[in-house]
Amino acid sequence: MASKDESRFIISGGPEPQNITEGFGSMGAFVRNRMRRNGNDVAVIDGVYGTEVQYLELLEQSVRLAECLRTLAGIRVGDVIGIVSENRLEFPAVLFGALFVGATVAPINLTYSERELEHAFSLSKPKLIFVSPFSADRVVAAARRNRHIVQKVVLFGDENPFVEGQDQRDVVLFEEFQRPVTFVNPLNFYIPTVDIDQHVALIMCSSGTTGLPKGVQLTHANLLASIALLEESSNLMEPPPGGIVLLGVLPWFHAYGCMTLINVICNKQKLVSLPKFEEGLFLSCIENYRCTMIFVVPPLVVFLAKHPLVDSYDLSSIDTLLCGAAPLSKETEDLVKARLNVRHVRQGYGMSETTLATLVQNGECHKSGSVGKVQIGTLAKVIDPETGKLLGPNQHGELCFKGSQIMKGYIGNEKATRETIDQDGWLHTGDVGYYDEDFEFFIVDRLKELIKYKGFQVPPAEIEAILLTNPKVKDAAVIGLPDEAAGELPLAFVVKQDGVDISEAEIKKYVADRTSPAKRLHGGVRFIAEIPKNLSGKILRRELRAMLQTIKSKL
């Protein structure tokens, strides 16, 4: 507990908006009302095919799916629905349909290996999984090894490759799954009331420093607070002429992407969505749909600032770039502003555990390198990580947050929850930063050892554990290699077993065969005689970084 003298170092973003539930007893009821209110306006556009879905259409699709979940699959309040898919128009219908029946949704990274998928399934325990063809082989294989958890896999698309010579009863096409139900009146559909402070709406996968992902539990109250706070923040900003048209290429299985989708639907905006980043398609969508706001991560800003292809498109509609997931350099921000005449490049700071941003840049002015000020409804403090003492302006320490957006905890992992959220409700981020005299915050380092690759969190310990299963590897350590385009590239230092030979290519393939793309050794492999460690056996990553600098300076 902070003393009266120390309490002046607790920074408040101000009170959150009143009545964030608007009188509704669940996130599902709240979303239905917003969709109904938004009417025939366009909600989501598939940027690849140009297909548009209006709010009322999405409401009908979601309610129909909810009825299928309830009557055909026996899904009840508290059951879990998994979604393993790229961004496609079925995704929001499944997401909101599940919320309409009081189910919990677990969006899962579609690039996960079978090993990672099995771990994700064991965390969230989905009864039903909706999957796109891209990851269907891996998902079905992982699900069949977990039949005690997963009852059925529903496959998006027109073909079911799991029919011939196999027991296909546990795999069904999306259209077949919905066929018995034709139409349900969206306004008459019963949406159960839940305890919004305790009932989990989303389980997001968040990488930990010690291995495989943890399941972040976000409640209905967390989501409702996020919607209200973003709505309030938007009111502080002058919208571009003609309204907001957003372009989103961030995956909806990622917390940043998923909360963007939910907020867009609830705050009556138009979202042009892409399943992945492709240079020409990305630029043509901005030009054709006159997108005004783009959700980006630093590698996309680098692309917009430097790539020659950008000059071939009319990007004059862009008013604001909203950048998150990793720090953006002042140099890159200046370059993109000068090139595209963008009015705002806004940064924020958040993590899966905080639902969305806790620090945001609002208004017209912010300082170079800043990630903004404390979001409304949020308290922030900077502490000495060794003593827990509160620190004042311009003193570097661990960032901690408290407020209605803070997660309920990690599913099935009370120890990790207690290590992250203290008994007073403060979430300890593991990130080092400070605030200045104007209460603008800056991120300077990480206590955690996570590598940030293109906005994805890569835990070194997980890759190290995989490397150590290779009989030719005696010891290994992984760090992030700074890279302008990607942020950081996973790089391995490897000690070979005595008397054996193994190449960089072999090691990279060994890791690639066992991990999703973000966790592969994009930074390469360096062979060394010994991994530097302290007396307790902890890897001294700073020494490895210094070693890397020495190698680079000799080149």
Coordinates of C-alpha atoms in Angstrom, one line a residue:
M1 CA 0.0 0.0 0.0
A2 CA 1.4 3.4 -1.0
S3 CA 2.0 6.0 1.8
K4 CA 0.2 9.3 1.6
D5 CA 3.5 10.9 0.5
E6 CA 4.1 8.3 -2.2
S7 CA 0.5 8.4 -3.5
R8 CA 1.4 11.5 -5.5
F9 CA 3.4 9.2 -7.8
I10 CA 0.2 7.3 -8.7
I11 CA -0.9 8.7 -12.1
S12 CA -4.7 8.7 -12.9
G13 CA -6.1 9.0 -16.3
G14 CA -9.4 10.2 -14.8
P15 CA -12.6 8.4 -14.0
E16 CA -14.0 6.0 -16.6
P17 CA -17.4 6.7 -18.3
Q18 CA -20.5 6.0 -16.2
N19 CA -22.8 3.1 -17.0
I20 CA -20.5 1.3 -19.4
T21 CA -23.0 -1.6 -19.6
E22 CA -25.8 0.7 -20.7
G23 CA -28.1 -1.5 -18.6
F24 CA -27.3 -4.8 -20.4
G25 CA -26.5 -7.9 -18.5
S26 CA -23.8 -9.3 -20.8
M27 CA -21.4 -8.4 -23.6
G28 CA -23.7 -10.3 -26.0
A29 CA -26.7 -8.2 -25.2
F30 CA -24.7 -5.0 -25.4
V31 CA -23.3 -5.9 -28.9
R32 CA -26.7 -6.9 -30.2
N33 CA -28.1 -3.5 -29.3
R34 CA -25.2 -1.8 -30.9
M35 CA -25.5 -3.8 -34.1
R36 CA -29.3 -3.1 -34.2
R37 CA -28.7 0.6 -33.6
N38 CA -26.1 0.8 -36.4
G39 CA -28.6 -0.6 -38.9
N40 CA -27.8 -0.9 -42.6
D41 CA -24.4 0.9 -42.5
V42 CA -21.5 -1.2 -43.7
A43 CA -19.7 -2.9 -40.8
V44 CA -16.9 -5.0 -42.5
I45 CA -15.5 -5.3 -46.0
D46 CA -13.5 -8.2 -47.2
G47 CA -10.6 -6.4 -48.8
V48 CA -9.7 -9.4 -51.0
Y49 CA -13.1 -10.1 -52.5
G50 CA -14.8 -6.8 -51.9
T51 CA -17.7 -8.4 -50.1
E52 CA -19.5 -6.1 -47.7
V53 CA -21.5 -7.0 -44.6
Q54 CA -23.9 -4.6 -43.0
Y55 CA -24.5 -4.4 -39.3
L56 CA -28.0 -5.9 -39.4
E57 CA -26.7 -8.7 -41.7
L58 CA -23.9 -9.5 -39.3
L59 CA -26.5 -9.5 -36.5
E60 CA -28.7 -12.0 -38.4
Q61 CA -25.6 -14.2 -39.2
S62 CA -24.4 -14.1 -35.5
V63 CA -27.8 -14.9 -34.1
R64 CA -28.3 -17.8 -36.5
L65 CA -25.0 -19.2 -35.5
A66 CA -25.8 -18.7 -31.9
E67 CA -29.0 -20.8 -32.4
C68 CA -26.9 -23.5 -34.0
L69 CA -24.5 -23.5 -31.1
R70 CA -27.3 -23.8 -28.6
T71 CA -29.6 -26.3 -30.3
L72 CA -27.3 -28.4 -32.4
A73 CA -24.1 -28.4 -30.5
G74 CA -25.5 -28.0 -27.0
I75 CA -23.3 -25.1 -26.2
R76 CA -24.2 -23.4 -22.9
V77 CA -23.0 -20.5 -20.7
G78 CA -19.4 -21.0 -19.8
D79 CA -18.6 -23.5 -22.6
V80 CA -15.6 -22.6 -24.8
I81 CA -15.6 -22.1 -28.6
G82 CA -12.2 -22.0 -30.4
I83 CA -11.5 -20.1 -33.6
V84 CA -8.3 -20.9 -35.6
S85 CA -8.6 -18.8 -38.7
E86 CA -7.2 -15.9 -40.6
N87 CA -9.4 -12.7 -40.9
R88 CA -12.4 -13.7 -42.9
L89 CA -16.1 -12.8 -42.8
E90 CA -17.2 -15.9 -40.9
F91 CA -14.9 -15.0 -38.0
P92 CA -17.0 -12.1 -36.5
A93 CA -20.2 -14.2 -36.9
V94 CA -18.7 -17.0 -34.8
L95 CA -17.2 -14.5 -32.3
F96 CA -20.5 -12.7 -31.6
G97 CA -22.6 -15.8 -32.0
A98 CA -20.7 -17.4 -29.2
L99 CA -21.0 -14.3 -27.0
F100 CA -24.8 -14.3 -27.7
V101 CA -25.1 -17.8 -25.9
G102 CA -22.8 -16.8 -23.1
A103 CA -19.9 -19.0 -24.3
T104 CA -16.3 -18.0 -24.0
V105 CA -14.3 -17.5 -27.2
A106 CA -10.7 -18.7 -27.6
P107 CA -9.1 -17.2 -30.7
I108 CA -6.0 -19.2 -31.5
N109 CA -3.0 -18.4 -33.7
L110 CA -3.5 -20.3 -37.0
T111 CA 0.2 -20.5 -37.6
Y112 CA 0.7 -22.6 -34.4
S113 CA 2.4 -26.0 -34.9
E114 CA 0.5 -29.1 -33.7
R115 CA 2.4 -29.0 -30.5
E116 CA 1.4 -25.4 -29.8
L117 CA -2.2 -26.1 -30.8
E118 CA -2.4 -29.0 -28.4
H119 CA -1.1 -26.8 -25.6
A120 CA -3.7 -24.0 -26.5
F121 CA -6.5 -26.6 -26.5
S122 CA -5.4 -27.9 -23.1
L123 CA -5.5 -24.4 -21.7
S124 CA -8.9 -23.2 -23.0
K125 CA -10.6 -26.6 -23.5
P126 CA -12.8 -25.7 -26.5
K127 CA -15.8 -28.1 -27.1
L128 CA -16.1 -26.8 -30.6
I129 CA -13.4 -25.4 -32.9
F130 CA -14.0 -23.3 -36.0
V131 CA -11.1 -23.5 -38.4
S132 CA -10.0 -22.3 -41.8
P133 CA -8.5 -24.6 -44.5
F134 CA -5.1 -23.0 -43.9
S135 CA -4.6 -24.7 -40.6
A136 CA -7.2 -27.5 -40.8
D137 CA -4.7 -30.4 -41.1
R138 CA -2.9 -29.4 -37.9
V139 CA -6.0 -28.4 -36.0
V140 CA -7.8 -31.7 -36.8
A141 CA -4.8 -33.8 -35.9
A142 CA -4.4 -31.9 -32.6
A143 CA -8.1 -32.1 -31.9
R144 CA -8.3 -35.9 -32.5
R145 CA -5.5 -36.4 -30.0
N146 CA -7.7 -34.4 -27.5
R147 CA -11.1 -36.0 -28.1
H148 CA -11.8 -35.8 -24.4
I149 CA -11.8 -32.0 -24.9
V150 CA -12.8 -31.2 -28.5
Q151 CA -16.1 -32.6 -29.7
K152 CA -16.3 -31.3 -33.2
V153 CA -14.3 -29.2 -35.7
V154 CA -16.3 -26.9 -38.0
L155 CA -14.4 -26.1 -41.3
F156 CA -14.8 -22.8 -43.2
G157 CA -14.9 -23.1 -47.0
D158 CA -16.5 -25.4 -49.5
E159 CA -14.4 -28.6 -49.2
N160 CA -14.0 -31.2 -46.4
P161 CA -10.7 -33.0 -47.1
F162 CA -11.3 -35.3 -44.0
V163 CA -14.0 -37.5 -45.5
E164 CA -12.5 -40.3 -47.5
G165 CA -11.2 -43.3 -45.4
Q166 CA -11.5 -41.4 -42.1
D167 CA -14.0 -41.0 -39.4
Q168 CA -15.3 -37.6 -40.4
R169 CA -18.1 -37.3 -37.9
D170 CA -16.0 -34.9 -35.8
V171 CA -15.4 -32.6 -38.8
V172 CA -18.2 -30.7 -40.6
L173 CA -18.4 -27.9 -43.1
F174 CA -19.6 -24.5 -41.8
E175 CA -22.6 -24.5 -44.1
E176 CA -23.6 -28.0 -43.1
F177 CA -23.3 -27.1 -39.5
Q178 CA -25.8 -24.2 -39.9
R179 CA -28.2 -25.9 -42.5
P180 CA -30.8 -27.1 -40.0
V181 CA -31.4 -23.5 -38.8
T182 CA -32.7 -21.1 -41.4
F183 CA -33.7 -17.9 -39.7
V184 CA -34.0 -16.6 -36.1
N185 CA -35.4 -13.2 -35.1
P186 CA -32.4 -11.4 -33.7
L187 CA -34.5 -9.3 -31.4
N188 CA -36.4 -12.2 -29.9
F189 CA -33.3 -14.4 -29.4
Y190 CA -32.6 -15.1 -25.7
I191 CA -29.2 -13.8 -24.5
P192 CA -28.4 -15.0 -20.9
T193 CA -27.4 -12.5 -18.2
V194 CA -23.9 -13.3 -16.7
D195 CA -21.8 -11.9 -13.9
I196 CA -19.9 -9.5 -16.1
D197 CA -17.0 -9.0 -13.6
Q198 CA -16.3 -12.8 -13.4
H199 CA -17.6 -14.4 -16.6
V200 CA -14.9 -14.8 -19.2
A201 CA -15.6 -13.5 -22.7
L202 CA -12.2 -14.2 -24.3
I203 CA -9.2 -16.4 -23.7
M204 CA -6.3 -14.9 -25.6
C205 CA -2.9 -16.6 -25.9
S206 CA -0.1 -14.6 -24.5
S207 CA 3.5 -15.7 -24.6
G208 CA 5.3 -16.1 -21.3
T209 CA 9.1 -15.9 -20.7
T210 CA 9.3 -19.4 -19.4
G211 CA 7.8 -21.4 -22.2
L212 CA 4.5 -22.0 -24.0
P213 CA 1.7 -19.5 -24.1
K214 CA -0.5 -18.6 -21.2
G215 CA -4.3 -18.2 -21.5
V216 CA -5.3 -14.6 -20.7
Q217 CA -8.9 -14.4 -19.3
L218 CA -10.7 -11.2 -20.3
T219 CA -14.2 -10.8 -18.8
H220 CA -17.3 -9.1 -20.1
A221 CA -16.5 -6.2 -17.9
N222 CA -13.0 -5.9 -19.4
L223 CA -14.4 -5.7 -22.9
L224 CA -17.2 -3.3 -22.0
A225 CA -14.6 -1.0 -20.3
S226 CA -12.4 -1.1 -23.4
I227 CA -15.3 -0.2 -25.7
A228 CA -16.3 2.7 -23.4
L229 CA -12.7 4.0 -23.1
L230 CA -12.0 3.9 -26.8
E231 CA -15.3 5.7 -27.5
E232 CA -14.4 8.4 -25.0
S233 CA -10.9 8.7 -26.4
S234 CA -12.3 9.0 -30.0
N235 CA -14.5 11.9 -28.8
L236 CA -11.3 13.8 -27.9
M237 CA -10.0 13.5 -31.5
E238 CA -11.3 15.3 -34.4
P239 CA -12.6 12.8 -37.0
P240 CA -11.4 13.1 -40.6
P241 CA -13.9 14.6 -43.1
G242 CA -16.3 12.0 -44.4
G243 CA -16.0 9.8 -41.3
I244 CA -13.7 6.9 -40.3
V245 CA -12.8 4.0 -42.6
L246 CA -10.3 1.7 -41.0
L247 CA -8.0 -0.8 -42.7
G248 CA -7.0 -3.8 -40.5
V249 CA -4.4 -6.4 -41.4
L250 CA -3.7 -7.3 -37.8
P251 CA -4.9 -10.9 -37.1
W252 CA -8.1 -11.2 -35.2
F253 CA -6.6 -14.1 -33.1
H254 CA -4.2 -11.5 -31.6
A255 CA -5.5 -9.3 -28.8
Y256 CA -4.8 -6.1 -30.6
G257 CA -6.7 -7.3 -33.7
C258 CA -9.5 -8.9 -31.9
M259 CA -10.3 -5.9 -29.7
T260 CA -10.0 -3.7 -32.8
L261 CA -12.7 -5.8 -34.5
I262 CA -15.0 -5.7 -31.4
N263 CA -14.5 -1.9 -30.9
V264 CA -15.2 -1.2 -34.6
I265 CA -18.5 -3.1 -34.5
C266 CA -19.6 -1.4 -31.2
N267 CA -18.5 2.1 -32.1
K268 CA -20.1 2.2 -35.6
Q269 CA -17.1 2.4 -37.8
K270 CA -16.3 0.7 -41.1
L271 CA -13.5 -1.9 -41.2
V272 CA -11.8 -3.1 -44.4
S273 CA -10.1 -6.3 -43.4
L274 CA -7.3 -8.3 -45.0
P275 CA -6.2 -11.9 -44.0
K276 CA -2.5 -11.0 -44.3
F277 CA -0.2 -8.3 -45.5
E278 CA 0.4 -8.3 -49.2
E279 CA 2.0 -5.2 -50.5
G280 CA -0.1 -4.4 -53.6
L281 CA -3.4 -5.5 -52.0
F282 CA -2.7 -3.5 -48.8
L283 CA -2.0 -0.3 -50.8
S284 CA -4.9 -0.8 -53.3
C285 CA -7.4 -1.2 -50.4
I286 CA -6.3 2.2 -49.0
E287 CA -6.7 3.8 -52.4
N288 CA -10.0 2.1 -53.4
Y289 CA -11.8 2.4 -50.1
R290 CA -10.3 5.8 -49.2
C291 CA -9.2 4.4 -45.8
T292 CA -8.6 7.2 -43.2
M293 CA -7.2 5.2 -40.3
I294 CA -4.8 2.3 -40.5
F295 CA -4.0 -0.1 -37.6
V296 CA -0.3 -0.8 -38.0
V297 CA 2.8 -2.3 -36.3
P298 CA 6.3 -0.8 -36.8
P299 CA 7.3 -3.0 -39.8
L300 CA 4.2 -1.7 -41.7
V301 CA 5.2 1.9 -40.9
V302 CA 8.7 1.2 -42.2
F303 CA 7.1 -0.2 -45.4
L304 CA 5.0 2.9 -45.9
A305 CA 7.9 5.2 -45.2
K306 CA 10.5 3.5 -47.4
H307 CA 9.1 1.1 -50.0
P308 CA 9.2 2.4 -53.6
L309 CA 5.9 0.7 -54.5
V310 CA 4.1 3.2 -52.2
D311 CA 4.6 5.9 -54.8
S312 CA 2.4 4.1 -57.3
Y313 CA -0.8 4.5 -55.2
D314 CA -3.0 7.4 -54.0
L315 CA -2.8 7.2 -50.2
S316 CA -3.9 10.8 -49.6
S317 CA -7.0 9.6 -47.7
I318 CA -4.9 8.5 -44.7
D319 CA -5.4 10.7 -41.7
T320 CA -4.1 8.6 -38.9
L321 CA -1.7 5.7 -38.4
L322 CA -2.4 3.9 -35.1
C323 CA 0.7 2.0 -34.1
G324 CA 1.1 -0.6 -31.4
A325 CA 2.6 -4.0 -30.4
A326 CA 6.2 -2.6 -30.4
P327 CA 8.0 0.7 -30.1
L328 CA 8.2 3.0 -33.2
S329 CA 11.3 5.1 -33.7
K330 CA 11.0 8.9 -34.1
E331 CA 13.0 8.7 -37.3
T332 CA 10.5 6.3 -38.9
E333 CA 7.6 8.4 -37.7
D334 CA 9.1 11.5 -39.3
L335 CA 9.8 9.7 -42.5
V336 CA 6.2 8.4 -43.0
K337 CA 4.7 11.8 -42.0
A338 CA 6.9 13.6 -44.6
R339 CA 6.2 11.0 -47.3
L340 CA 2.4 10.6 -47.0
N341 CA 1.5 13.9 -45.4
V342 CA -0.2 11.9 -42.6
R343 CA -1.8 14.2 -40.0
H344 CA -1.3 11.8 -37.0
V345 CA 0.9 8.9 -36.2
R346 CA -0.4 7.8 -32.8
Q347 CA 1.3 5.3 -30.5
G348 CA -0.1 3.4 -27.6
Y349 CA 1.0 0.8 -25.1
G350 CA -0.9 -2.2 -24.0
M351 CA -0.8 -6.0 -23.7
S352 CA -3.2 -8.9 -23.9
E353 CA -3.4 -8.7 -20.1
T354 CA -4.7 -5.1 -20.2
T355 CA -7.4 -5.9 -22.9
L356 CA -6.2 -3.0 -25.1
A357 CA -4.1 0.2 -24.6
T358 CA -3.5 1.6 -21.1
L359 CA -1.4 4.4 -22.5
V360 CA -2.5 6.4 -25.6
Q361 CA -1.6 9.5 -27.6
N362 CA -4.7 11.7 -27.8
G363 CA -5.0 15.3 -29.0
E364 CA -2.6 17.1 -31.3
C365 CA 0.7 17.1 -29.4
H366 CA 3.0 14.4 -28.1
K367 CA 6.7 14.2 -27.5
S368 CA 9.2 12.2 -29.6
G369 CA 9.3 8.6 -28.4
S370 CA 6.3 8.9 -26.1
V371 CA 3.6 6.3 -26.0
G372 CA 1.1 8.8 -24.6
K373 CA -0.7 9.4 -21.3
V374 CA -2.7 7.2 -19.0
Q375 CA -6.0 6.1 -20.5
I376 CA -9.2 7.2 -18.7
G377 CA -10.4 4.7 -16.1
T378 CA -6.8 3.6 -15.5
L379 CA -4.2 4.2 -12.7
A380 CA -0.4 3.9 -13.5
K381 CA 2.7 3.9 -11.4
V382 CA 6.4 3.2 -11.9
I383 CA 8.2 1.2 -9.2
D384 CA 11.7 0.0 -8.4
P385 CA 11.6 -3.6 -9.4
E386 CA 13.8 -4.7 -6.5
T387 CA 12.2 -2.8 -3.6
G388 CA 8.7 -2.0 -4.9
K389 CA 9.2 1.7 -4.0
L390 CA 7.2 4.2 -6.1
L391 CA 9.3 6.4 -8.3
G392 CA 8.7 9.9 -9.5
P393 CA 9.1 11.7 -12.8
N394 CA 12.0 10.7 -15.1
Q395 CA 13.0 7.7 -12.9
H396 CA 13.2 4.4 -14.7
G397 CA 11.3 1.5 -13.2
E398 CA 8.7 -1.2 -13.9
L399 CA 5.4 0.0 -15.3
C400 CA 2.3 -1.1 -13.3
F401 CA -1.4 -0.6 -14.1
K402 CA -4.7 -0.9 -12.3
G403 CA -8.2 -0.5 -13.7
S404 CA -11.3 -2.1 -15.2
Q405 CA -9.3 -3.3 -18.3
I406 CA -7.0 -5.6 -16.3
M407 CA -7.5 -9.3 -17.0
K408 CA -9.1 -11.7 -14.5
G409 CA -6.0 -13.8 -14.6
Y410 CA -4.3 -16.7 -16.4
I411 CA -6.5 -19.7 -16.9
G412 CA -5.4 -22.7 -14.8
N413 CA -2.3 -20.9 -13.6
E414 CA -2.8 -19.2 -10.2
K415 CA 1.0 -19.0 -9.6
A416 CA 1.5 -16.9 -12.8
T417 CA -1.5 -14.8 -12.0
R418 CA -0.2 -14.0 -8.5
E419 CA 3.2 -13.2 -10.0
T420 CA 1.6 -10.7 -12.4
I421 CA -1.3 -9.2 -10.4
D422 CA -0.4 -8.3 -6.8
Q423 CA -2.8 -8.4 -3.9
D424 CA -3.8 -4.8 -4.4
G425 CA -4.8 -5.4 -8.0
W426 CA -1.8 -3.8 -9.7
L427 CA -0.7 -5.6 -12.9
H428 CA 3.1 -5.7 -13.2
T429 CA 4.0 -5.5 -16.9
G430 CA 7.7 -6.5 -16.8
D431 CA 8.4 -3.4 -19.0
V432 CA 10.7 -0.7 -17.9
G433 CA 9.7 2.9 -18.5
Y434 CA 9.2 6.3 -17.0
Y435 CA 6.9 9.4 -17.2
D436 CA 8.0 13.0 -17.4
E437 CA 6.8 16.2 -15.8
D438 CA 3.9 16.3 -18.3
F439 CA 2.9 12.8 -17.4
E440 CA 3.8 11.4 -20.9
F441 CA 5.1 7.9 -20.7
F442 CA 8.2 6.3 -22.4
I443 CA 9.2 2.7 -22.7
V444 CA 12.9 2.0 -22.5
D445 CA 13.5 -1.7 -21.9
R446 CA 12.0 -5.0 -20.8
L447 CA 12.5 -6.9 -17.5
K448 CA 10.9 -9.8 -19.4
E449 CA 13.0 -11.5 -22.0
L450 CA 10.4 -11.6 -24.7
I451 CA 11.5 -10.9 -28.3
K452 CA 9.1 -8.8 -30.3
Y453 CA 9.0 -10.1 -33.9
K454 CA 6.6 -8.1 -36.2
G455 CA 4.4 -7.5 -33.2
F456 CA 4.4 -11.1 -32.0
Q457 CA 5.8 -12.1 -28.6
V458 CA 8.5 -14.7 -28.9
P459 CA 9.7 -16.3 -25.6
P460 CA 13.4 -17.2 -25.8
A461 CA 12.9 -20.0 -23.3
E462 CA 10.6 -21.9 -25.6
I463 CA 13.0 -21.9 -28.5
E464 CA 15.9 -22.8 -26.2
A465 CA 13.9 -25.8 -24.9
I466 CA 13.4 -27.0 -28.4
L467 CA 17.0 -26.5 -29.3
L468 CA 18.1 -28.6 -26.3
T469 CA 16.0 -31.6 -27.5
N470 CA 18.4 -31.8 -30.5
P471 CA 21.0 -34.5 -29.6
K472 CA 23.7 -32.5 -31.4
V473 CA 23.2 -29.4 -29.3
K474 CA 25.0 -29.2 -25.9
D475 CA 23.6 -25.8 -24.8
A476 CA 21.7 -22.9 -26.4
A477 CA 20.5 -19.4 -25.7
V478 CA 18.2 -17.1 -27.8
I479 CA 18.1 -13.3 -27.9
G480 CA 16.5 -10.7 -30.2
L481 CA 18.6 -9.2 -32.9
P482 CA 17.5 -5.6 -33.5
D483 CA 16.0 -5.2 -37.0
E484 CA 14.4 -2.1 -38.5
A485 CA 11.7 -3.9 -40.4
A486 CA 10.7 -6.6 -38.0
G487 CA 11.7 -5.1 -34.6
E488 CA 13.7 -8.0 -33.4
L489 CA 14.8 -11.3 -35.0
P490 CA 15.1 -14.4 -32.9
L491 CA 18.8 -15.4 -33.0
A492 CA 20.4 -18.5 -31.4
F493 CA 23.7 -19.0 -29.7
V494 CA 24.5 -22.7 -29.9
V495 CA 27.2 -24.9 -28.2
K496 CA 27.7 -28.1 -30.2
Q497 CA 28.1 -31.4 -28.5
D498 CA 31.7 -32.6 -28.4
G499 CA 32.8 -34.4 -31.6
V500 CA 29.7 -33.7 -33.7
D501 CA 29.0 -31.4 -36.6
I502 CA 25.8 -29.5 -37.2
S503 CA 25.2 -26.6 -39.6
E504 CA 23.2 -23.4 -39.2
A505 CA 20.8 -24.6 -41.8
E506 CA 20.1 -27.8 -39.9
I507 CA 19.4 -26.0 -36.7
K508 CA 17.1 -23.4 -38.3
K509 CA 15.2 -26.3 -40.0
Y510 CA 15.0 -28.2 -36.7
V511 CA 13.3 -25.2 -35.0
A512 CA 11.1 -24.3 -38.0
D513 CA 9.7 -27.9 -38.0
R514 CA 8.5 -27.4 -34.4
T515 CA 7.3 -23.8 -34.2
S516 CA 5.1 -21.2 -35.7
P517 CA 6.7 -18.8 -38.2
A518 CA 7.3 -16.0 -35.7
K519 CA 9.4 -18.3 -33.5
R520 CA 11.8 -19.4 -36.2
L521 CA 15.5 -18.3 -36.1
H522 CA 15.1 -15.4 -38.5
G523 CA 18.3 -13.8 -37.0
G524 CA 20.4 -16.9 -37.7
V525 CA 22.7 -19.0 -35.5
R526 CA 26.0 -18.2 -33.9
F527 CA 28.2 -21.1 -32.7
I528 CA 30.1 -20.4 -29.4
A529 CA 32.1 -22.4 -26.9
E530 CA 30.0 -21.7 -23.9
I531 CA 26.8 -19.9 -22.9
P532 CA 27.5 -17.2 -20.3
K533 CA 25.5 -17.8 -17.1
N534 CA 25.4 -16.5 -13.5
L535 CA 26.0 -18.7 -10.5
S536 CA 22.4 -19.8 -10.3
G537 CA 22.5 -20.9 -13.9
K538 CA 20.5 -17.9 -15.4
I539 CA 21.6 -17.0 -18.9
L540 CA 23.4 -13.7 -19.1
R541 CA 21.7 -12.3 -22.2
R542 CA 23.3 -8.9 -21.8
E543 CA 26.7 -10.6 -22.4
L544 CA 25.3 -12.3 -25.5
R545 CA 24.1 -8.9 -26.8
A546 CA 27.6 -7.5 -26.1
M547 CA 29.1 -10.5 -27.9
L548 CA 26.9 -9.8 -30.9
Q549 CA 28.0 -6.2 -31.0
T550 CA 31.6 -7.3 -30.9
I551 CA 31.0 -9.6 -33.8
K552 CA 29.3 -6.9 -35.8
S553 CA 32.0 -4.3 -35.2
K554 CA 34.6 -6.7 -36.6
L555 CA 32.6 -7.2 -39.9

